[in-house]
PDB file of C-alpha atoms and ligand atoms in Angstrom:
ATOM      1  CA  UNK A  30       0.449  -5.877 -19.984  1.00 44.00           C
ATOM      2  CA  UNK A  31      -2.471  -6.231 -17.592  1.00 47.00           C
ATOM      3  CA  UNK A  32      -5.082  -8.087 -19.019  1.00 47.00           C
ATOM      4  CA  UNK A  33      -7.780  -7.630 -15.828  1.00 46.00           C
ATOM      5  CA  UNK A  34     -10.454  -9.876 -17.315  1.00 47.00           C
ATOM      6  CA  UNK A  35      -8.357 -12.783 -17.448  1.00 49.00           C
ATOM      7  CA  UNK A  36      -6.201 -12.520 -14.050  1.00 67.00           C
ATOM      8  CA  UNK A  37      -6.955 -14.495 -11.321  1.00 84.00           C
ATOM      9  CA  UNK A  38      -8.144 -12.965  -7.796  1.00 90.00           C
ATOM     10  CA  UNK A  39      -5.487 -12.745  -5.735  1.00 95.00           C
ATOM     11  CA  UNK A  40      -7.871 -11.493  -2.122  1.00 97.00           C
ATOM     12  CA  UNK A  41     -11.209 -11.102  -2.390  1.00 97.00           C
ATOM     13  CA  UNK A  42     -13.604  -9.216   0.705  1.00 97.00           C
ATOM     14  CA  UNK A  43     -17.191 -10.546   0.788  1.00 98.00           C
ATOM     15  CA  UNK A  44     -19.664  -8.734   3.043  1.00 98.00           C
ATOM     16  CA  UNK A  45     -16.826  -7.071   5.489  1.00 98.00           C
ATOM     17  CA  UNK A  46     -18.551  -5.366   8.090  1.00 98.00           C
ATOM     18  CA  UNK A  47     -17.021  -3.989  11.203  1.00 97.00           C
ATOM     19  CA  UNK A  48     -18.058  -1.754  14.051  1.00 96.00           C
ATOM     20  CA  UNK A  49     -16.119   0.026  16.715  1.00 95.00           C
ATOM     21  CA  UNK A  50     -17.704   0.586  20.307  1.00 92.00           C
ATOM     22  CA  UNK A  51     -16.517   4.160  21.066  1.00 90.00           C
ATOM     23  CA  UNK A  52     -15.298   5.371  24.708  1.00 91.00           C
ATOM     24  CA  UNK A  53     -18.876   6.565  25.439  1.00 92.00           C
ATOM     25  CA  UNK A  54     -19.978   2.993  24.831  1.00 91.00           C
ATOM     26  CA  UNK A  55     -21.820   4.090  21.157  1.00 92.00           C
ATOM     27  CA  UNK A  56     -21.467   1.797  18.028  1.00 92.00           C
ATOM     28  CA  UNK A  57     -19.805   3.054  15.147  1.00 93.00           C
ATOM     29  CA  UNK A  58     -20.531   1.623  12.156  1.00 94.00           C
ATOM     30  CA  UNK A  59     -16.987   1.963  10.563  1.00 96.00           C
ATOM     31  CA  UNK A  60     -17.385  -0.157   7.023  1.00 98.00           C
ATOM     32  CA  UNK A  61     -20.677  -1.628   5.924  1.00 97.00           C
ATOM     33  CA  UNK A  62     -21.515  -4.743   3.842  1.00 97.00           C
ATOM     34  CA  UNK A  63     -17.828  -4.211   1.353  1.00 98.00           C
ATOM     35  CA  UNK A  64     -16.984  -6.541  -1.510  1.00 98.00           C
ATOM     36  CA  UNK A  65     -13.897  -6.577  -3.611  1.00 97.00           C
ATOM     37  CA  UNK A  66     -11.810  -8.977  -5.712  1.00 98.00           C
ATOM     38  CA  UNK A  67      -8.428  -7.323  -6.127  1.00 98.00           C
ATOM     39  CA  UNK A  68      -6.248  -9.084  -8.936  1.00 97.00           C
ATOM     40  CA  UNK A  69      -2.480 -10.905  -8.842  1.00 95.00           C
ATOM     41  CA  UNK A  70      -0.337  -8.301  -9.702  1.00 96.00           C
ATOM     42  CA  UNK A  71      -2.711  -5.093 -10.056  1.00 97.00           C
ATOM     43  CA  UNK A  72      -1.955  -2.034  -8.376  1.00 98.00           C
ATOM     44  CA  UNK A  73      -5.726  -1.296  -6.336  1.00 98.00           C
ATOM     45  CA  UNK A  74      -6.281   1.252  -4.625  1.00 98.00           C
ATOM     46  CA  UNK A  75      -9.045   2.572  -1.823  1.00 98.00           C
ATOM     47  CA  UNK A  76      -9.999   6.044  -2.244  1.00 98.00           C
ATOM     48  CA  UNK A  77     -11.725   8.134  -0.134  1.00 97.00           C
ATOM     49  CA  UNK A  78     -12.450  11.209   2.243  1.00 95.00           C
ATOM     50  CA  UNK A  79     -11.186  10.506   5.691  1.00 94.00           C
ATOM     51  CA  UNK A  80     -12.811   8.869   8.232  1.00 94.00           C
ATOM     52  CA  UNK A  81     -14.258   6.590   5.728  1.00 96.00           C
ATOM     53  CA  UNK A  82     -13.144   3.687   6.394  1.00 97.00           C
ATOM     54  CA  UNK A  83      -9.645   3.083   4.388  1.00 98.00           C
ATOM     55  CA  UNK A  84      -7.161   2.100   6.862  1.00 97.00           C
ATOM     56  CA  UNK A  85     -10.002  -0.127   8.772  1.00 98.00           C
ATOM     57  CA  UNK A  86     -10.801  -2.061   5.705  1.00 98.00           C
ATOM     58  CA  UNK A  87      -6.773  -2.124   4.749  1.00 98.00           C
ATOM     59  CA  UNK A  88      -6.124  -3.540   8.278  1.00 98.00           C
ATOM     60  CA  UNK A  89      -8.666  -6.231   7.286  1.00 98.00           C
ATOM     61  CA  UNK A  90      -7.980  -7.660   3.948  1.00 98.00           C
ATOM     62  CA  UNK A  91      -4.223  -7.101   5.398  1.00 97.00           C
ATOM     63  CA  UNK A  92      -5.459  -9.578   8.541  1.00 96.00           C
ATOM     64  CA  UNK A  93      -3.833  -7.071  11.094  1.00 96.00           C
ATOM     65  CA  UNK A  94      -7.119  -6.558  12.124  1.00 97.00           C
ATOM     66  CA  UNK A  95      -9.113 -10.027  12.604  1.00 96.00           C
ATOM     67  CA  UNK A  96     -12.570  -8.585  14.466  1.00 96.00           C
ATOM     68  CA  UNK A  97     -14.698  -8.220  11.819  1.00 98.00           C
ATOM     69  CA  UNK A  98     -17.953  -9.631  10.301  1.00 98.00           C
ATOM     70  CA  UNK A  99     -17.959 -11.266   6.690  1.00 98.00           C
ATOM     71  CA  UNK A 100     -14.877 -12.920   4.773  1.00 98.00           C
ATOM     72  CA  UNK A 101     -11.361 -12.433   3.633  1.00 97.00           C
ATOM     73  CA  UNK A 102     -10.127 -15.323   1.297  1.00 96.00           C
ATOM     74  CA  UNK A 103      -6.572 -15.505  -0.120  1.00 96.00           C
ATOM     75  CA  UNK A 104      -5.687 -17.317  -3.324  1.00 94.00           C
ATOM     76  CA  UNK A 105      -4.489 -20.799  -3.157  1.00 92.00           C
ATOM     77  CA  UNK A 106      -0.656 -20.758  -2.302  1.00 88.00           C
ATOM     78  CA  UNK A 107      -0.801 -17.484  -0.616  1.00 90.00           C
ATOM     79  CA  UNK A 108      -0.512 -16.841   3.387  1.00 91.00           C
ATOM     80  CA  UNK A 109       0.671 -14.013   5.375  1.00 92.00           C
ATOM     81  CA  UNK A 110       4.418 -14.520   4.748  1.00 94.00           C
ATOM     82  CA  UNK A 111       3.528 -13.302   1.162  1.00 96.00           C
ATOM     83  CA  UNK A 112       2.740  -9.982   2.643  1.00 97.00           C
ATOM     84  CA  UNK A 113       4.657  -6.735   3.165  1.00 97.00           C
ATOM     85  CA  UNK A 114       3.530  -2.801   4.412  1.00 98.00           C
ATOM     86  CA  UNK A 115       4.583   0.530   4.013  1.00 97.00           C
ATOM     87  CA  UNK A 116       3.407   2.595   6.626  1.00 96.00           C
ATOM     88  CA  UNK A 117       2.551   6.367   6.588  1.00 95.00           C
ATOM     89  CA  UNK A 118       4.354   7.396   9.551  1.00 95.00           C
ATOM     90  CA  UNK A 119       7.255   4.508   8.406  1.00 96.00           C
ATOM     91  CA  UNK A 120       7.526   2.352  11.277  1.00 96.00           C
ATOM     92  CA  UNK A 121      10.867   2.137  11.286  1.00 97.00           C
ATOM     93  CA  UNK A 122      12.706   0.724  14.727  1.00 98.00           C
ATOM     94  CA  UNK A 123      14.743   3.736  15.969  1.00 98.00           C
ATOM     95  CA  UNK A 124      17.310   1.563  17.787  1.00 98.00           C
ATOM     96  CA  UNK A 125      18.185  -0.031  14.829  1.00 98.00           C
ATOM     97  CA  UNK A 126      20.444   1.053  11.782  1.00 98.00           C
ATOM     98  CA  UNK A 127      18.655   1.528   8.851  1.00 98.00           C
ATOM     99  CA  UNK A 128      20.650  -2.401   7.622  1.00 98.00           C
ATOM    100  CA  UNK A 129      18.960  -4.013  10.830  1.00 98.00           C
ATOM    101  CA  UNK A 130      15.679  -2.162  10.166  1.00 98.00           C
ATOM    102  CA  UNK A 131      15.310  -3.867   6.309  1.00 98.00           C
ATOM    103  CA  UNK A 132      16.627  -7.128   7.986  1.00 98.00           C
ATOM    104  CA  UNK A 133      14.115  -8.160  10.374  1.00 98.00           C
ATOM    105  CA  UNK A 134      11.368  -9.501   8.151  1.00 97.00           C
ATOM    106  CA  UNK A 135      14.077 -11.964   6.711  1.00 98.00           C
ATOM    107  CA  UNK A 136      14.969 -13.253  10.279  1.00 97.00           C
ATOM    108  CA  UNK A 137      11.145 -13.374  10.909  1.00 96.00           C
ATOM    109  CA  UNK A 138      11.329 -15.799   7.847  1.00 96.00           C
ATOM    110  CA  UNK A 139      14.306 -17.949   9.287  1.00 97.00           C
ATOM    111  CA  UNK A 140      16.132 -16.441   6.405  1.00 97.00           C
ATOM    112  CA  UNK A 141      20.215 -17.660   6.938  1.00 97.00           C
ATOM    113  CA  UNK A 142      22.303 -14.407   7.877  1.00 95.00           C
ATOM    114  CA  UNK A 143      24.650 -14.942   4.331  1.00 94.00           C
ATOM    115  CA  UNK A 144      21.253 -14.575   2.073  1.00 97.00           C
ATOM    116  CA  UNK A 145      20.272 -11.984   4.352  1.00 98.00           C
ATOM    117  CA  UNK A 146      23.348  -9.915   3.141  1.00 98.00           C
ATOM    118  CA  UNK A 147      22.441 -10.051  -0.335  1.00 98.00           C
ATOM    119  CA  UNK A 148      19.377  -9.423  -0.304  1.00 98.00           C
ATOM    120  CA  UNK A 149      19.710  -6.437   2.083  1.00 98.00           C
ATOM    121  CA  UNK A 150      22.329  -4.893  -0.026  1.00 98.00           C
ATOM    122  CA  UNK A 151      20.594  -5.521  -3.130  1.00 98.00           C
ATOM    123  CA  UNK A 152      17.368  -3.170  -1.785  1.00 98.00           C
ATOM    124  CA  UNK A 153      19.218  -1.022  -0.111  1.00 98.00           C
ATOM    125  CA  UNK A 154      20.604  -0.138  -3.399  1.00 98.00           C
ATOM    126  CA  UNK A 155      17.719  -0.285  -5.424  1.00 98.00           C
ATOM    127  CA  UNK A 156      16.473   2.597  -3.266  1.00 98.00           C
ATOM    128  CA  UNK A 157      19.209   4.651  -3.461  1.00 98.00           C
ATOM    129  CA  UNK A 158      20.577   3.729   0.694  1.00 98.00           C
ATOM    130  CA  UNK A 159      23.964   1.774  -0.021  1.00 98.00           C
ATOM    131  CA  UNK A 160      25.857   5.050   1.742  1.00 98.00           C
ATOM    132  CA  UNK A 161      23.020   4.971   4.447  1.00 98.00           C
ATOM    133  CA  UNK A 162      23.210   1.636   5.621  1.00 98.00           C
ATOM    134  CA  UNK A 163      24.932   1.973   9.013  1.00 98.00           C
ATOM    135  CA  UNK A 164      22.595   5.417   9.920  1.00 98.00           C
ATOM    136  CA  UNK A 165      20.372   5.729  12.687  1.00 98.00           C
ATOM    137  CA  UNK A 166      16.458   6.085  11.471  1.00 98.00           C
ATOM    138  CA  UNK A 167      16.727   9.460  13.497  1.00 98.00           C
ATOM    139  CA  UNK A 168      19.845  10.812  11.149  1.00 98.00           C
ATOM    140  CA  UNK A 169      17.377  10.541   7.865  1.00 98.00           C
ATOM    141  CA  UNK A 170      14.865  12.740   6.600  1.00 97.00           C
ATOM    142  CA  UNK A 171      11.323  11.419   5.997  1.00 97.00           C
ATOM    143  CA  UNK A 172      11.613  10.617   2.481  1.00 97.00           C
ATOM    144  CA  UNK A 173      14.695   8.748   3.292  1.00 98.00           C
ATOM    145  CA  UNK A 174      12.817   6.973   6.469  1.00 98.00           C
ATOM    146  CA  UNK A 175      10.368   5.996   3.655  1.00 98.00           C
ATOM    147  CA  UNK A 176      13.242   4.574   1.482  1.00 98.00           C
ATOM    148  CA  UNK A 177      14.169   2.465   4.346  1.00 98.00           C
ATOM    149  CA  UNK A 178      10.337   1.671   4.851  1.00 98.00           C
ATOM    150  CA  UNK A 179       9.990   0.520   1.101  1.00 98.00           C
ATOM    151  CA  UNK A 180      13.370  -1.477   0.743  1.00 98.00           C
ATOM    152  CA  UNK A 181      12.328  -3.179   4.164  1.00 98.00           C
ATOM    153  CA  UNK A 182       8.580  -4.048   2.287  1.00 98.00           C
ATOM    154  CA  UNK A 183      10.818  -5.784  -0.955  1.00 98.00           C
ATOM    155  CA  UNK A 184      13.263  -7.459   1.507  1.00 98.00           C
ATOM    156  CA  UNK A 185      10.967 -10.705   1.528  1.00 98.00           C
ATOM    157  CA  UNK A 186      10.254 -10.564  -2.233  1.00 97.00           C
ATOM    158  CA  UNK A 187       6.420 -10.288  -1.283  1.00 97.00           C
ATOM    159  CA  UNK A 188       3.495 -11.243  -2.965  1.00 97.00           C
ATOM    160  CA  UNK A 189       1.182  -8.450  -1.920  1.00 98.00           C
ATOM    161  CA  UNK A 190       2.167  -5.162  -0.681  1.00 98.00           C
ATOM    162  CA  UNK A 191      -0.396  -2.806   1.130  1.00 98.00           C
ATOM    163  CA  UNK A 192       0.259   0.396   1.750  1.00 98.00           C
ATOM    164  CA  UNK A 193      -1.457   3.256   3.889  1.00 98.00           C
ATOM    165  CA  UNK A 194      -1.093   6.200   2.670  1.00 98.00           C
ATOM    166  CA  UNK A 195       2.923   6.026   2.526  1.00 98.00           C
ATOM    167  CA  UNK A 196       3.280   9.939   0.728  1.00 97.00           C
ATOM    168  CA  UNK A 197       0.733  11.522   2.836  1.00 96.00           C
ATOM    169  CA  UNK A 198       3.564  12.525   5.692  1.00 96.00           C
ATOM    170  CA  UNK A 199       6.130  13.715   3.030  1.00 97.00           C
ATOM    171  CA  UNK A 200       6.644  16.842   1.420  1.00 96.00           C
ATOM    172  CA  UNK A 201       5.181  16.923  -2.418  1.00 95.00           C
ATOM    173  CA  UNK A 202       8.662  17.123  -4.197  1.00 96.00           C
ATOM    174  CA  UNK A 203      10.117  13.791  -2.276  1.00 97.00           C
ATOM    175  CA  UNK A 204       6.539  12.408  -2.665  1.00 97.00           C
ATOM    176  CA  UNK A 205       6.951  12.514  -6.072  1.00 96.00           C
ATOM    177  CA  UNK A 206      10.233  11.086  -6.581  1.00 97.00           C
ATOM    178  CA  UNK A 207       9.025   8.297  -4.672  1.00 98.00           C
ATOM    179  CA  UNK A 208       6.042   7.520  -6.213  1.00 98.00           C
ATOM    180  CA  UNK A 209       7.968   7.124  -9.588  1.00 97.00           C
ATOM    181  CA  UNK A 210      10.379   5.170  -8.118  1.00 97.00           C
ATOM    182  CA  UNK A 211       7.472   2.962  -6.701  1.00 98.00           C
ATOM    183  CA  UNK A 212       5.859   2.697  -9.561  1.00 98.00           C
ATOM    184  CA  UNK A 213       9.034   1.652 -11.448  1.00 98.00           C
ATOM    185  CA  UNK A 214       9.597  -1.050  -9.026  1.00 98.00           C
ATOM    186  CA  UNK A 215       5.850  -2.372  -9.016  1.00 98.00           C
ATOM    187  CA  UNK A 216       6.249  -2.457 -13.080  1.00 97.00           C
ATOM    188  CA  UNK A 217       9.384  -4.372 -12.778  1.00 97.00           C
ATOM    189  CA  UNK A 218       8.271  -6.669  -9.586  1.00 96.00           C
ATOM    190  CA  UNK A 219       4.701  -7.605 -10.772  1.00 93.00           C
ATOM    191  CA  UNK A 220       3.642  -7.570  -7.375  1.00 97.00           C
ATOM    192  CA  UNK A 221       0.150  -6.592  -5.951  1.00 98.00           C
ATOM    193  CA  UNK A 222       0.213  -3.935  -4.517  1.00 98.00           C
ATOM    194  CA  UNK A 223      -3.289  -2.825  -2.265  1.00 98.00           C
ATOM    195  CA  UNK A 224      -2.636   1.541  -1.355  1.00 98.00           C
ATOM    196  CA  UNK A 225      -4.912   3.753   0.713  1.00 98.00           C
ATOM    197  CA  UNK A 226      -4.968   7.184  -0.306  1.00 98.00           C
ATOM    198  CA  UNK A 227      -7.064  10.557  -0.217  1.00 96.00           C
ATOM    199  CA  UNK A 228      -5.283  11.961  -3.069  1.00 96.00           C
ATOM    200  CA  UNK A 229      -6.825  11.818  -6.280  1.00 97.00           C
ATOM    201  CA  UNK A 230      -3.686  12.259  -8.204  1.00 97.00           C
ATOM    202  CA  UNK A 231      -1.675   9.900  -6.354  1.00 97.00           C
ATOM    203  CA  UNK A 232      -4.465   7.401  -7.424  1.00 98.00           C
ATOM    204  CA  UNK A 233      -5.013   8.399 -10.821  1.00 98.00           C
ATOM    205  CA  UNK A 234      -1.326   8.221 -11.171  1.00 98.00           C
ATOM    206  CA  UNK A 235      -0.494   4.645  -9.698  1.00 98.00           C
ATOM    207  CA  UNK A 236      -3.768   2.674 -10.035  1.00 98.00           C
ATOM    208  CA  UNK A 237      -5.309   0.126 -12.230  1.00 98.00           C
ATOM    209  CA  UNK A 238      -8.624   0.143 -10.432  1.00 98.00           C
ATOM    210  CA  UNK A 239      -9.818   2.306  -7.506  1.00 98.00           C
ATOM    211  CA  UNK A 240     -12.724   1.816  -5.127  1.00 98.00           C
ATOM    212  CA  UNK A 241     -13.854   5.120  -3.994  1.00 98.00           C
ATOM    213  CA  UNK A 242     -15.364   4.839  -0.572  1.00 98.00           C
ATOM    214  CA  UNK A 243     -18.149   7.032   1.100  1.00 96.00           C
ATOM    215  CA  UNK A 244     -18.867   7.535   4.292  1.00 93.00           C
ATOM    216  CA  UNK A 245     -20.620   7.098   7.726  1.00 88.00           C
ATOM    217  CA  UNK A 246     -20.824   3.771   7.162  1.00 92.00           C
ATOM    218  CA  UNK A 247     -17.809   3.284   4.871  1.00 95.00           C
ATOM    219  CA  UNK A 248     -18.855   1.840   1.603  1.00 97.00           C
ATOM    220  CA  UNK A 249     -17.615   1.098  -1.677  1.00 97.00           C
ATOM    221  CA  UNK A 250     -19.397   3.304  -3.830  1.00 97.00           C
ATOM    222  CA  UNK A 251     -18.110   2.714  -6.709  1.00 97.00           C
ATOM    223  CA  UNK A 252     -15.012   0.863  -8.667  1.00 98.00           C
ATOM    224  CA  UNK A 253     -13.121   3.010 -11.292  1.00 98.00           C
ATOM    225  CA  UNK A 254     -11.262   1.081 -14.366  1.00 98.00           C
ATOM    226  CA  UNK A 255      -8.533   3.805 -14.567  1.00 98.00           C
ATOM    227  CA  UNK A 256      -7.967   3.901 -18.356  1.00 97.00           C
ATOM    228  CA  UNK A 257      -5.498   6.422 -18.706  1.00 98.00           C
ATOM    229  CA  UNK A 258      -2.518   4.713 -20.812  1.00 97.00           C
ATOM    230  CA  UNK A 259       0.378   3.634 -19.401  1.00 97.00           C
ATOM    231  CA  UNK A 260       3.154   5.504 -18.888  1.00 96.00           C
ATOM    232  CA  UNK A 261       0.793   8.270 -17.770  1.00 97.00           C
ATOM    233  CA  UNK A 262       1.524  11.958 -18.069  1.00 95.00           C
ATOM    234  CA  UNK A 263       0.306  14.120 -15.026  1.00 95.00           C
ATOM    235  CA  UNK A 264      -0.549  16.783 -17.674  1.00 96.00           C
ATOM    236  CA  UNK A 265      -2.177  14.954 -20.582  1.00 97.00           C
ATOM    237  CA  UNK A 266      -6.183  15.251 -21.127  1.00 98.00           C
ATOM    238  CA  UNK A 267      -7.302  11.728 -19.922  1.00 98.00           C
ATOM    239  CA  UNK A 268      -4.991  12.290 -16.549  1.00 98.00           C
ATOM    240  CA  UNK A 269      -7.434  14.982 -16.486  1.00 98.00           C
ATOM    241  CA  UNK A 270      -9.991  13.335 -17.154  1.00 98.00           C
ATOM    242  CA  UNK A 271      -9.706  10.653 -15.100  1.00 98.00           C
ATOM    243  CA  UNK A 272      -9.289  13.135 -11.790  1.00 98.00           C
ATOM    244  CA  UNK A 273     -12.309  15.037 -12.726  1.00 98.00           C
ATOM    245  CA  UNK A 274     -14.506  11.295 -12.779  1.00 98.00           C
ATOM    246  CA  UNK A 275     -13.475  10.971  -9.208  1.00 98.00           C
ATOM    247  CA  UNK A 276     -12.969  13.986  -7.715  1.00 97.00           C
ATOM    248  CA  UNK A 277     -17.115  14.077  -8.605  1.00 97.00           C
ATOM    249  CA  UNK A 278     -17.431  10.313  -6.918  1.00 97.00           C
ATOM    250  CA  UNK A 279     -15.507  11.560  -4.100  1.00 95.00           C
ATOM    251  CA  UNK A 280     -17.971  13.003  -1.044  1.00 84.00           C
ATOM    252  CA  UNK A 281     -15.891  14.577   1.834  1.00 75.00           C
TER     253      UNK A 281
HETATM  254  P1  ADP B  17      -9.698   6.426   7.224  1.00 79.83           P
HETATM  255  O1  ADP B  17      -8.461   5.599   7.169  1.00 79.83           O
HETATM  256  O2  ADP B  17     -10.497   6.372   5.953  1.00 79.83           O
HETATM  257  O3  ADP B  17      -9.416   7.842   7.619  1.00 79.83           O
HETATM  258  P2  ADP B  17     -10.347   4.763   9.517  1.00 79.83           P
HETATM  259  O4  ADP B  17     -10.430   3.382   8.978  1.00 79.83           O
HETATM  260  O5  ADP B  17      -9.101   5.150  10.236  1.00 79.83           O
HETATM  261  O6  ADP B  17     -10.658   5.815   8.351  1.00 79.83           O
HETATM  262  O7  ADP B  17     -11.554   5.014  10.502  1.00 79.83           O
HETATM  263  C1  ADP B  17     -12.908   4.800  10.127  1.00 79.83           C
HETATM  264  C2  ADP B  17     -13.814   5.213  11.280  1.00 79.83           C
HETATM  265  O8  ADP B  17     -13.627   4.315  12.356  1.00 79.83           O
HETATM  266  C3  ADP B  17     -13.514   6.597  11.805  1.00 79.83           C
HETATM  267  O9  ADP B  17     -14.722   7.215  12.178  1.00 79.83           O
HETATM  268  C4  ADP B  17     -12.643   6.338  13.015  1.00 79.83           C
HETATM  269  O10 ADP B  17     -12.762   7.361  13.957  1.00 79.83           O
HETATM  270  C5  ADP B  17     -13.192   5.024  13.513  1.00 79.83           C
HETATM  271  N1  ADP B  17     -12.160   4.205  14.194  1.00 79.83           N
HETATM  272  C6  ADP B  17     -11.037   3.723  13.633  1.00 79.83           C
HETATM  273  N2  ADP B  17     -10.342   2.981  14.504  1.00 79.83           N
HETATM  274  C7  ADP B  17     -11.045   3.010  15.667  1.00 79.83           C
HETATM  275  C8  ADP B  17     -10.863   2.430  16.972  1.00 79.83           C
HETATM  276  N3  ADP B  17      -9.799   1.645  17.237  1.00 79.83           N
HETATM  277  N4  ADP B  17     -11.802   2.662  17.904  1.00 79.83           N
HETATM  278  C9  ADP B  17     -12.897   3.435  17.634  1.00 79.83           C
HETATM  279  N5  ADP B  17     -13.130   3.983  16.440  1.00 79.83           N
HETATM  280  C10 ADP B  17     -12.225   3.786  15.454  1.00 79.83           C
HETATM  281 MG1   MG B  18      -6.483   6.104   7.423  1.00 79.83          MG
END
């Protein structure tokens, strides 16, 4: 389905660089000199020990984070209304219900309150939260918060959706239902989808392409065609495979 060599780029980094001045008034050289052309409708993802770098250079290419050194470039057509995140720790806004939660990035987009309805509903139940639409963030579990957190990302139909490690706070059985159910979507949606993560399954399992970053500064040290056929088996010899290529790339 994905034909790499002939997709267009949909963000490209050239020469990111970014420093932090610490409390005690020290540089830290948090991402060094990074280049990469992620493609429309690939699922990339940026691997890598903590402390590397992931959520930094996420936060660029994102444009949460705008102090930086080098350049971000979007494809032609694209802004940051083609954007959507799902957040490790959800970011969901406790005062609302989870229906008022998935609406406000449509009324951010002027969206008229009958089409918000709709398309509310419609993710609500493509996540599984049609009963839950009326509950308080605090009534859910955290794989439900993350529901709410994913249908909220879809709301807006996005373009690109970047993710920071959105698993890592869940326990590994509701992890894994969602990652399917992620996965399903992305295959259905053809959106881009840009993930952080530490875990070498989760990336083996989702990606088309991984950047394993290093360290102190972070650095792409290498990009990783993940050639393990789609649909993948977690059990199957080039899953394997694949884990044991990074897991060596990978320097904690
Ligand atoms: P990762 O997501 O891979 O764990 P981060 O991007 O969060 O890494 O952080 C990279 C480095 O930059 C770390 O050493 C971290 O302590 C440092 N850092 C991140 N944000 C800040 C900040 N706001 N101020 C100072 N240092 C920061
Ligand atoms: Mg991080």
């Amino acid at each position: 389905r994905r034909m790499m060599n002939n997709m267009e780029n949909t963000l490209s980094v050239k020469n990111i660089s970014k420093s932090f001045v610490e409390l005690n008034g020290k540089h830290l050289h948090a991402l060094d000199d990074i280049d990469l052309d992620v493609k429309a409708g690939e699922f990339f993802v940026l691997l890598g020990p903590s402390g590397c770098g992931k959520s930094t250079l996420l936060r660029i290419m994102s444009g949460l984070e705008k102090n930086y050194k080098g350049k971000v470039t979007l494809a032609p057509g694209f802004n940051h209304l083609d954007f959507s995140f799902i957040f490790q720790q959800f970011a969901l806004l406790p005062w609302l219900s989870v229906y008022k939660n998935v609406e406000l990035p449509l009324i951010a987009r002027n969206i008229p309150e009958h089409e918000r309805k709709n398309i509310i509903m419609k993710e609500l139940e493509t996540l599984g939260l049609t009963r839950f639409a009326h509950q308080m963030p605090r009534e859910l579990s955290g794989g439900m918060k993350q529901r709410v957190g994913i249908a909220r990302a879809l709301a807006t139909n996005p373009k690109i959706i970047f993710m920071d490690e959105p698993f890592s706070a869940l326990d590994s059985f509701i992890a894994k239902e969602l990652r399917n159910e992620l996965l399903q979507i992305w295959e259905e949606r053809k959106m881009t989808v840009i993930m952080v993560t530490h875990n070498i399954e989760e990336a083996v399992q989702l990606a088309d392409r991984i950047a394993v970053m290093s360290s102190r500064p972070g650095k792409i040290q290498k990009i990783v065609e993940n050639t393990v056929p789609r649909p993948r088996s977690l059990r199957s010899q080039p899953f394997f495979d694949m884990e044991d290529t990074l897991t060596a790339l990978v320097k904690v």
